[in-house]
Amino acid sequence: GENVEQHPSTLSVQEGDSAVIKCTYSDSASNYFPWYKQELGKGPQLIIDIRSNVGEKKDQRIAVTLNKTAKHFSLHITETQPEDSAVYFCAARTGNQFYFGTGTSLTVIP
Amino acid sequence: DAGVIQSPRHEVTEMGQEVTLRCKPISGHNSLFWYRQTMMRGLELLIYFNNNVPIDDSGMPEDRFSAKMPNASFSTLKIQPSEPRDSAVYFCASSRTGGVQPQHFGDGTRLSIL
């Protein structure tokens, strides 16, 4: 089956700096890659996604890039703000299966 | 939309007791998912329904767990009898697309089995 690895597990950045979270996957048949943000006491929230026929997608301060050859995709957050502090999960869909990464706890220091 | 609504938000009970978690998906969504989250195992899919029919229950830990979706607006996850190792946060999610990817999660039920 698919194996989704996520790095780093924790990340601290100064407010205003950029944050990058990376995920790798093993199955070349994976074709959909969403990212979720989970705030304390809440459920994961879908924040951005990318399909395998696209290399990059941007939505205001967040962007996701996909490298199908290397089988990795990344979440980029620019001009970080304290409210970006949360746990971020990547995920991958392969056929009828869906796999979450292990999560990255992001702390934005004011 | 009101979002995915789960109840109760917190449940504390003694081992051996029956536990019932409830979920109301977003209106019009035809896929519903039950996930369990723990520090050790992360997010685990327990079961998902499409158009009220269970599609994949391979993640249900054992016969003590059961899930039902009697109609498009309600689902339950039942644990009987409960054990301390069932302690976790249980999430319900729904999706409009009918695929295997959850779009909207509820805020979860934090379950503690003593």
PDB file of C-alpha atoms in Angstrom:
ATOM      1  CA  GLY A   1       0.000   0.000   0.000  1.00  0.00           C
ATOM      2  CA  GLU A   2       0.873   3.679  -0.005  1.00  0.00           C
ATOM      3  CA  ASN A   3       3.321   5.118   2.534  1.00  0.00           C
ATOM      4  CA  VAL A   4       3.126   8.849   3.273  1.00  0.00           C
ATOM      5  CA  GLU A   5       5.991  10.346   5.257  1.00  0.00           C
ATOM      6  CA  GLN A   6       5.895  13.887   6.622  1.00  0.00           C
ATOM      7  CA  HIS A   7       8.729  16.124   7.855  1.00  0.00           C
ATOM      8  CA  PRO A   8       9.475  17.821  10.119  1.00  0.00           C
ATOM      9  CA  SER A   9       7.346  16.661  13.032  1.00  0.00           C
ATOM     10  CA  THR A  10       7.738  20.046  14.736  1.00  0.00           C
ATOM     11  CA  LEU A  11       8.574  23.448  13.286  1.00  0.00           C
ATOM     12  CA  SER A  12       9.003  26.840  14.929  1.00  0.00           C
ATOM     13  CA  VAL A  13       9.268  30.049  12.928  1.00  0.00           C
ATOM     14  CA  GLN A  14       9.278  33.733  13.707  1.00  0.00           C
ATOM     15  CA  GLU A  15       6.196  35.678  12.768  1.00  0.00           C
ATOM     16  CA  GLY A  16       6.554  36.948   9.210  1.00  0.00           C
ATOM     17  CA  ASP A  17       8.933  34.195   8.125  1.00  0.00           C
ATOM     18  CA  SER A  18       8.019  31.351   5.776  1.00  0.00           C
ATOM     19  CA  ALA A  19       7.289  27.770   6.783  1.00  0.00           C
ATOM     20  CA  VAL A  20       7.719  24.694   4.591  1.00  0.00           C
ATOM     21  CA  ILE A  21       6.407  21.213   5.341  1.00  0.00           C
ATOM     22  CA  LYS A  22       7.343  18.278   3.121  1.00  0.00           C
ATOM     23  CA  CYS A  23       5.716  14.935   2.396  1.00  0.00           C
ATOM     24  CA  THR A  24       6.823  11.978   0.342  1.00  0.00           C
ATOM     25  CA  TYR A  25       4.735   9.151  -1.015  1.00  0.00           C
ATOM     26  CA  SER A  26       5.614   5.772  -2.448  1.00  0.00           C
ATOM     27  CA  ASP A  27       2.865   4.828  -4.909  1.00  0.00           C
ATOM     28  CA  SER A  28       3.142   6.520  -8.317  1.00  0.00           C
ATOM     29  CA  ALA A  29      -0.585   5.895  -8.815  1.00  0.00           C
ATOM     30  CA  SER A  30      -1.442   8.451  -6.110  1.00  0.00           C
ATOM     31  CA  ASN A  31      -3.268  11.313  -7.793  1.00  0.00           C
ATOM     32  CA  TYR A  32      -4.708  13.666  -5.181  1.00  0.00           C
ATOM     33  CA  PHE A  33      -2.831  15.412  -2.385  1.00  0.00           C
ATOM     34  CA  PRO A  34      -4.716  17.549   0.158  1.00  0.00           C
ATOM     35  CA  TRP A  35      -3.427  19.399   3.195  1.00  0.00           C
ATOM     36  CA  TYR A  36      -5.330  19.796   6.461  1.00  0.00           C
ATOM     37  CA  LYS A  37      -4.885  22.200   9.360  1.00  0.00           C
ATOM     38  CA  GLN A  38      -5.914  21.055  12.832  1.00  0.00           C
ATOM     39  CA  GLU A  39      -6.236  23.608  15.602  1.00  0.00           C
ATOM     40  CA  LEU A  40      -6.357  22.590  19.242  1.00  0.00           C
ATOM     41  CA  GLY A  41      -9.671  20.988  20.145  1.00  0.00           C
ATOM     42  CA  LYS A  42     -10.910  21.047  16.559  1.00  0.00           C
ATOM     43  CA  GLY A  43     -11.146  18.619  13.690  1.00  0.00           C
ATOM     44  CA  PRO A  44      -8.806  18.796  10.688  1.00  0.00           C
ATOM     45  CA  GLN A  45      -9.763  21.451   8.157  1.00  0.00           C
ATOM     46  CA  LEU A  46      -8.999  21.058   4.456  1.00  0.00           C
ATOM     47  CA  ILE A  47      -6.959  24.122   3.470  1.00  0.00           C
ATOM     48  CA  ILE A  48      -5.584  23.353   0.024  1.00  0.00           C
ATOM     49  CA  ASP A  49      -5.237  20.439  -2.362  1.00  0.00           C
ATOM     50  CA  ILE A  50      -3.469  19.565  -5.581  1.00  0.00           C
ATOM     51  CA  ARG A  51      -4.079  16.969  -8.253  1.00  0.00           C
ATOM     52  CA  SER A  52      -1.410  15.006 -10.040  1.00  0.00           C
ATOM     53  CA  ASN A  53      -1.811  16.922 -13.307  1.00  0.00           C
ATOM     54  CA  VAL A  54      -0.795  20.208 -11.645  1.00  0.00           C
ATOM     55  CA  GLY A  55       2.644  21.211 -10.393  1.00  0.00           C
ATOM     56  CA  GLU A  56       1.743  24.111  -8.133  1.00  0.00           C
ATOM     57  CA  LYS A  57      -1.326  25.724  -6.602  1.00  0.00           C
ATOM     58  CA  LYS A  58      -1.542  28.900  -4.577  1.00  0.00           C
ATOM     59  CA  ASP A  59      -4.215  30.410  -2.343  1.00  0.00           C
ATOM     60  CA  GLN A  60      -3.210  33.716  -0.765  1.00  0.00           C
ATOM     61  CA  ARG A  61      -0.389  32.946   1.704  1.00  0.00           C
ATOM     62  CA  ILE A  62      -0.390  29.193   1.221  1.00  0.00           C
ATOM     63  CA  ALA A  63       0.870  27.200  -1.728  1.00  0.00           C
ATOM     64  CA  VAL A  64       1.433  23.555  -2.497  1.00  0.00           C
ATOM     65  CA  THR A  65       3.963  22.135  -4.933  1.00  0.00           C
ATOM     66  CA  LEU A  66       4.070  18.624  -6.367  1.00  0.00           C
ATOM     67  CA  ASN A  67       7.025  16.792  -7.865  1.00  0.00           C
ATOM     68  CA  LYS A  68       5.651  13.566  -9.362  1.00  0.00           C
ATOM     69  CA  THR A  69       9.043  12.324 -10.482  1.00  0.00           C
ATOM     70  CA  ALA A  70      10.488  12.539  -6.993  1.00  0.00           C
ATOM     71  CA  LYS A  71       7.148  11.625  -5.387  1.00  0.00           C
ATOM     72  CA  HIS A  72       7.062  14.504  -2.979  1.00  0.00           C
ATOM     73  CA  PHE A  73       4.822  17.472  -2.296  1.00  0.00           C
ATOM     74  CA  SER A  74       5.226  20.470  -0.022  1.00  0.00           C
ATOM     75  CA  LEU A  75       3.143  23.054   1.777  1.00  0.00           C
ATOM     76  CA  HIS A  76       4.490  26.601   1.811  1.00  0.00           C
ATOM     77  CA  ILE A  77       3.142  29.262   4.149  1.00  0.00           C
ATOM     78  CA  THR A  78       4.471  32.784   3.636  1.00  0.00           C
ATOM     79  CA  GLU A  79       4.306  35.764   5.999  1.00  0.00           C
ATOM     80  CA  THR A  80       3.365  33.490   8.872  1.00  0.00           C
ATOM     81  CA  GLN A  81       1.050  34.779  11.578  1.00  0.00           C
ATOM     82  CA  PRO A  82       0.370  33.474  15.107  1.00  0.00           C
ATOM     83  CA  GLU A  83      -2.988  32.092  13.936  1.00  0.00           C
ATOM     84  CA  ASP A  84      -1.109  29.765  11.580  1.00  0.00           C
ATOM     85  CA  SER A  85       0.046  27.825  14.656  1.00  0.00           C
ATOM     86  CA  ALA A  86      -1.560  24.380  14.392  1.00  0.00           C
ATOM     87  CA  VAL A  87      -0.859  20.798  13.370  1.00  0.00           C
ATOM     88  CA  TYR A  88      -0.723  20.299   9.610  1.00  0.00           C
ATOM     89  CA  PHE A  89      -1.369  16.960   7.914  1.00  0.00           C
ATOM     90  CA  CYS A  90      -0.630  15.976   4.359  1.00  0.00           C
ATOM     91  CA  ALA A  91      -2.535  13.156   2.697  1.00  0.00           C
ATOM     92  CA  ALA A  92      -2.559  11.156  -0.509  1.00  0.00           C
ATOM     93  CA  ARG A  93      -5.269   9.311  -2.387  1.00  0.00           C
ATOM     94  CA  THR A  94      -4.444   6.121  -4.246  1.00  0.00           C
ATOM     95  CA  GLY A  95      -7.408   4.505  -5.951  1.00  0.00           C
ATOM     96  CA  ASN A  96      -9.957   3.769  -3.227  1.00  0.00           C
ATOM     97  CA  GLN A  97      -7.507   4.348  -0.408  1.00  0.00           C
ATOM     98  CA  PHE A  98      -6.616   7.538   1.459  1.00  0.00           C
ATOM     99  CA  TYR A  99      -3.541   7.986   3.633  1.00  0.00           C
ATOM    100  CA  PHE A 100      -2.651  10.707   6.141  1.00  0.00           C
ATOM    101  CA  GLY A 101       0.850  11.794   7.055  1.00  0.00           C
ATOM    102  CA  THR A 102       1.907  11.859  10.695  1.00  0.00           C
ATOM    103  CA  GLY A 103       1.496  15.602  11.130  1.00  0.00           C
ATOM    104  CA  THR A 104       3.692  18.677  11.692  1.00  0.00           C
ATOM    105  CA  SER A 105       3.172  20.876  14.716  1.00  0.00           C
ATOM    106  CA  LEU A 106       3.851  24.446  13.578  1.00  0.00           C
ATOM    107  CA  THR A 107       4.452  27.190  16.115  1.00  0.00           C
ATOM    108  CA  VAL A 108       4.655  30.798  14.957  1.00  0.00           C
ATOM    109  CA  ILE A 109       6.494  32.916  17.504  1.00  0.00           C
ATOM    110  CA  PRO A 110       5.198  36.497  17.772  1.00  0.00           C
TER     111      PRO A 110
ATOM    112  CA  ASP B   1     -23.915  25.202   6.445  1.00  0.00           C
ATOM    113  CA  ALA B   2     -23.770  24.210  10.087  1.00  0.00           C
ATOM    114  CA  GLY B   3     -20.839  21.904   9.493  1.00  0.00           C
ATOM    115  CA  VAL B   4     -20.483  18.336  10.686  1.00  0.00           C
ATOM    116  CA  ILE B   5     -22.031  18.035  14.130  1.00  0.00           C
ATOM    117  CA  GLN B   6     -20.818  15.445  16.616  1.00  0.00           C
ATOM    118  CA  SER B   7     -22.129  14.575  20.043  1.00  0.00           C
ATOM    119  CA  PRO B   8     -21.183  14.304  22.765  1.00  0.00           C
ATOM    120  CA  ARG B   9     -18.020  16.444  22.724  1.00  0.00           C
ATOM    121  CA  HIS B  10     -16.638  14.582  25.715  1.00  0.00           C
ATOM    122  CA  GLU B  11     -17.452  11.192  27.169  1.00  0.00           C
ATOM    123  CA  VAL B  12     -15.987   9.609  30.267  1.00  0.00           C
ATOM    124  CA  THR B  13     -17.160   6.159  31.220  1.00  0.00           C
ATOM    125  CA  GLU B  14     -15.998   3.008  32.922  1.00  0.00           C
ATOM    126  CA  MET B  15     -14.706   0.034  31.035  1.00  0.00           C
ATOM    127  CA  GLY B  16     -17.343  -2.446  30.060  1.00  0.00           C
ATOM    128  CA  GLN B  17     -19.960   0.211  29.429  1.00  0.00           C
ATOM    129  CA  GLU B  18     -21.574   0.800  26.054  1.00  0.00           C
ATOM    130  CA  VAL B  19     -20.598   4.018  24.302  1.00  0.00           C
ATOM    131  CA  THR B  20     -22.529   5.613  21.437  1.00  0.00           C
ATOM    132  CA  LEU B  21     -21.093   8.464  19.401  1.00  0.00           C
ATOM    133  CA  ARG B  22     -23.321  10.439  17.081  1.00  0.00           C
ATOM    134  CA  CYS B  23     -22.778  12.391  13.890  1.00  0.00           C
ATOM    135  CA  LYS B  24     -24.837  14.621  11.641  1.00  0.00           C
ATOM    136  CA  PRO B  25     -23.090  15.210   8.310  1.00  0.00           C
ATOM    137  CA  ILE B  26     -23.406  18.321   6.188  1.00  0.00           C
ATOM    138  CA  SER B  27     -26.678  18.314   4.278  1.00  0.00           C
ATOM    139  CA  GLY B  28     -26.216  17.058   0.734  1.00  0.00           C
ATOM    140  CA  HIS B  29     -22.975  15.227   1.442  1.00  0.00           C
ATOM    141  CA  ASN B  30     -23.195  11.598   0.418  1.00  0.00           C
ATOM    142  CA  SER B  31     -20.033  10.194   2.014  1.00  0.00           C
ATOM    143  CA  LEU B  32     -19.485   9.868   5.753  1.00  0.00           C
ATOM    144  CA  PHE B  33     -16.305   8.802   7.546  1.00  0.00           C
ATOM    145  CA  TRP B  34     -15.446   7.781  11.095  1.00  0.00           C
ATOM    146  CA  TYR B  35     -11.821   8.375  12.143  1.00  0.00           C
ATOM    147  CA  ARG B  36      -9.969   7.769  15.392  1.00  0.00           C
ATOM    148  CA  GLN B  37      -7.011   9.928  16.452  1.00  0.00           C
ATOM    149  CA  THR B  38      -4.385   9.014  19.024  1.00  0.00           C
ATOM    150  CA  MET B  39      -0.862  10.237  19.628  1.00  0.00           C
ATOM    151  CA  MET B  40       0.562   6.809  18.903  1.00  0.00           C
ATOM    152  CA  ARG B  41      -1.346   5.944  15.727  1.00  0.00           C
ATOM    153  CA  GLY B  42      -2.369   9.321  14.320  1.00  0.00           C
ATOM    154  CA  LEU B  43      -5.539   9.491  12.232  1.00  0.00           C
ATOM    155  CA  GLU B  44      -7.021   6.073  11.466  1.00  0.00           C
ATOM    156  CA  LEU B  45     -10.001   5.467   9.213  1.00  0.00           C
ATOM    157  CA  LEU B  46     -12.464   3.172  10.941  1.00  0.00           C
ATOM    158  CA  ILE B  47     -15.251   3.017   8.366  1.00  0.00           C
ATOM    159  CA  TYR B  48     -16.807   5.033   5.614  1.00  0.00           C
ATOM    160  CA  PHE B  49     -20.254   5.099   4.045  1.00  0.00           C
ATOM    161  CA  ASN B  50     -21.347   6.162   0.597  1.00  0.00           C
ATOM    162  CA  ASN B  51     -25.056   6.910   0.169  1.00  0.00           C
ATOM    163  CA  ASN B  52     -25.683   5.369   3.615  1.00  0.00           C
ATOM    164  CA  VAL B  53     -24.040   2.059   2.625  1.00  0.00           C
ATOM    165  CA  PRO B  54     -20.838   0.904   4.391  1.00  0.00           C
ATOM    166  CA  ILE B  55     -18.102   0.720   1.776  1.00  0.00           C
ATOM    167  CA  ASP B  56     -14.945  -0.024   3.758  1.00  0.00           C
ATOM    168  CA  ASP B  57     -14.997  -1.173   7.379  1.00  0.00           C
ATOM    169  CA  SER B  58     -11.557  -2.764   7.348  1.00  0.00           C
ATOM    170  CA  GLY B  59     -10.362  -0.244   9.919  1.00  0.00           C
ATOM    171  CA  MET B  60     -12.895  -1.212  12.554  1.00  0.00           C
ATOM    172  CA  PRO B  61     -10.711  -2.672  15.321  1.00  0.00           C
ATOM    173  CA  GLU B  62     -12.854  -5.627  16.288  1.00  0.00           C
ATOM    174  CA  ASP B  63     -16.371  -6.839  16.841  1.00  0.00           C
ATOM    175  CA  ARG B  64     -16.803  -4.503  19.783  1.00  0.00           C
ATOM    176  CA  PHE B  65     -17.107  -1.646  17.295  1.00  0.00           C
ATOM    177  CA  SER B  66     -20.135  -1.138  15.071  1.00  0.00           C
ATOM    178  CA  ALA B  67     -21.354   1.747  12.924  1.00  0.00           C
ATOM    179  CA  LYS B  68     -24.688   2.491  11.354  1.00  0.00           C
ATOM    180  CA  MET B  69     -26.098   5.095   9.013  1.00  0.00           C
ATOM    181  CA  PRO B  70     -29.866   4.701   9.018  1.00  0.00           C
ATOM    182  CA  ASN B  71     -30.397   7.791   6.857  1.00  0.00           C
ATOM    183  CA  ALA B  72     -28.458  10.503   5.063  1.00  0.00           C
ATOM    184  CA  SER B  73     -28.444  12.845   8.044  1.00  0.00           C
ATOM    185  CA  PHE B  74     -27.363  10.617  10.923  1.00  0.00           C
ATOM    186  CA  SER B  75     -24.722   8.063  11.840  1.00  0.00           C
ATOM    187  CA  THR B  76     -23.660   6.319  15.029  1.00  0.00           C
ATOM    188  CA  LEU B  77     -20.481   4.606  16.155  1.00  0.00           C
ATOM    189  CA  LYS B  78     -20.999   2.185  19.012  1.00  0.00           C
ATOM    190  CA  ILE B  79     -18.446   0.479  21.236  1.00  0.00           C
ATOM    191  CA  GLN B  80     -19.675  -2.394  23.381  1.00  0.00           C
ATOM    192  CA  PRO B  81     -18.064  -3.297  25.699  1.00  0.00           C
ATOM    193  CA  SER B  82     -15.627  -0.390  25.948  1.00  0.00           C
ATOM    194  CA  GLU B  83     -11.997  -0.846  27.032  1.00  0.00           C
ATOM    195  CA  PRO B  84      -9.350   1.657  28.225  1.00  0.00           C
ATOM    196  CA  ARG B  85      -7.435   1.243  24.942  1.00  0.00           C
ATOM    197  CA  ASP B  86     -10.438   2.709  23.117  1.00  0.00           C
ATOM    198  CA  SER B  87      -9.656   6.097  24.659  1.00  0.00           C
ATOM    199  CA  ALA B  88      -9.083   8.520  21.783  1.00  0.00           C
ATOM    200  CA  VAL B  89     -10.649  11.385  19.890  1.00  0.00           C
ATOM    201  CA  TYR B  90     -13.216  10.123  17.402  1.00  0.00           C
ATOM    202  CA  PHE B  91     -13.950  12.266  14.369  1.00  0.00           C
ATOM    203  CA  CYS B  92     -16.776  12.144  11.909  1.00  0.00           C
ATOM    204  CA  ALA B  93     -16.269  13.687   8.482  1.00  0.00           C
ATOM    205  CA  SER B  94     -18.380  14.084   5.387  1.00  0.00           C
ATOM    206  CA  SER B  95     -17.767  14.710   1.720  1.00  0.00           C
ATOM    207  CA  ARG B  96     -19.860  15.805  -1.224  1.00  0.00           C
ATOM    208  CA  THR B  97     -17.728  14.041  -3.784  1.00  0.00           C
ATOM    209  CA  GLY B  98     -18.511  10.434  -2.965  1.00  0.00           C
ATOM    210  CA  GLY B  99     -14.842   9.530  -2.986  1.00  0.00           C
ATOM    211  CA  VAL B 100     -12.517   8.341  -0.241  1.00  0.00           C
ATOM    212  CA  GLN B 101     -11.238  11.768   0.744  1.00  0.00           C
ATOM    213  CA  PRO B 102     -12.926  13.509   3.703  1.00  0.00           C
ATOM    214  CA  GLN B 103     -13.697  17.176   3.090  1.00  0.00           C
ATOM    215  CA  HIS B 104     -15.214  18.443   6.318  1.00  0.00           C
ATOM    216  CA  PHE B 105     -14.528  17.153   9.805  1.00  0.00           C
ATOM    217  CA  GLY B 106     -16.546  17.622  12.947  1.00  0.00           C
ATOM    218  CA  ASP B 107     -14.837  18.779  16.121  1.00  0.00           C
ATOM    219  CA  GLY B 108     -14.677  15.257  17.493  1.00  0.00           C
ATOM    220  CA  THR B 109     -15.684  13.345  20.586  1.00  0.00           C
ATOM    221  CA  ARG B 110     -12.981  12.949  23.209  1.00  0.00           C
ATOM    222  CA  LEU B 111     -13.580   9.533  24.734  1.00  0.00           C
ATOM    223  CA  SER B 112     -11.986   8.406  27.981  1.00  0.00           C
ATOM    224  CA  ILE B 113     -12.529   4.871  29.226  1.00  0.00           C
ATOM    225  CA  LEU B 114     -11.512   4.410  32.849  1.00  0.00           C
TER     226      LEU B 114
END
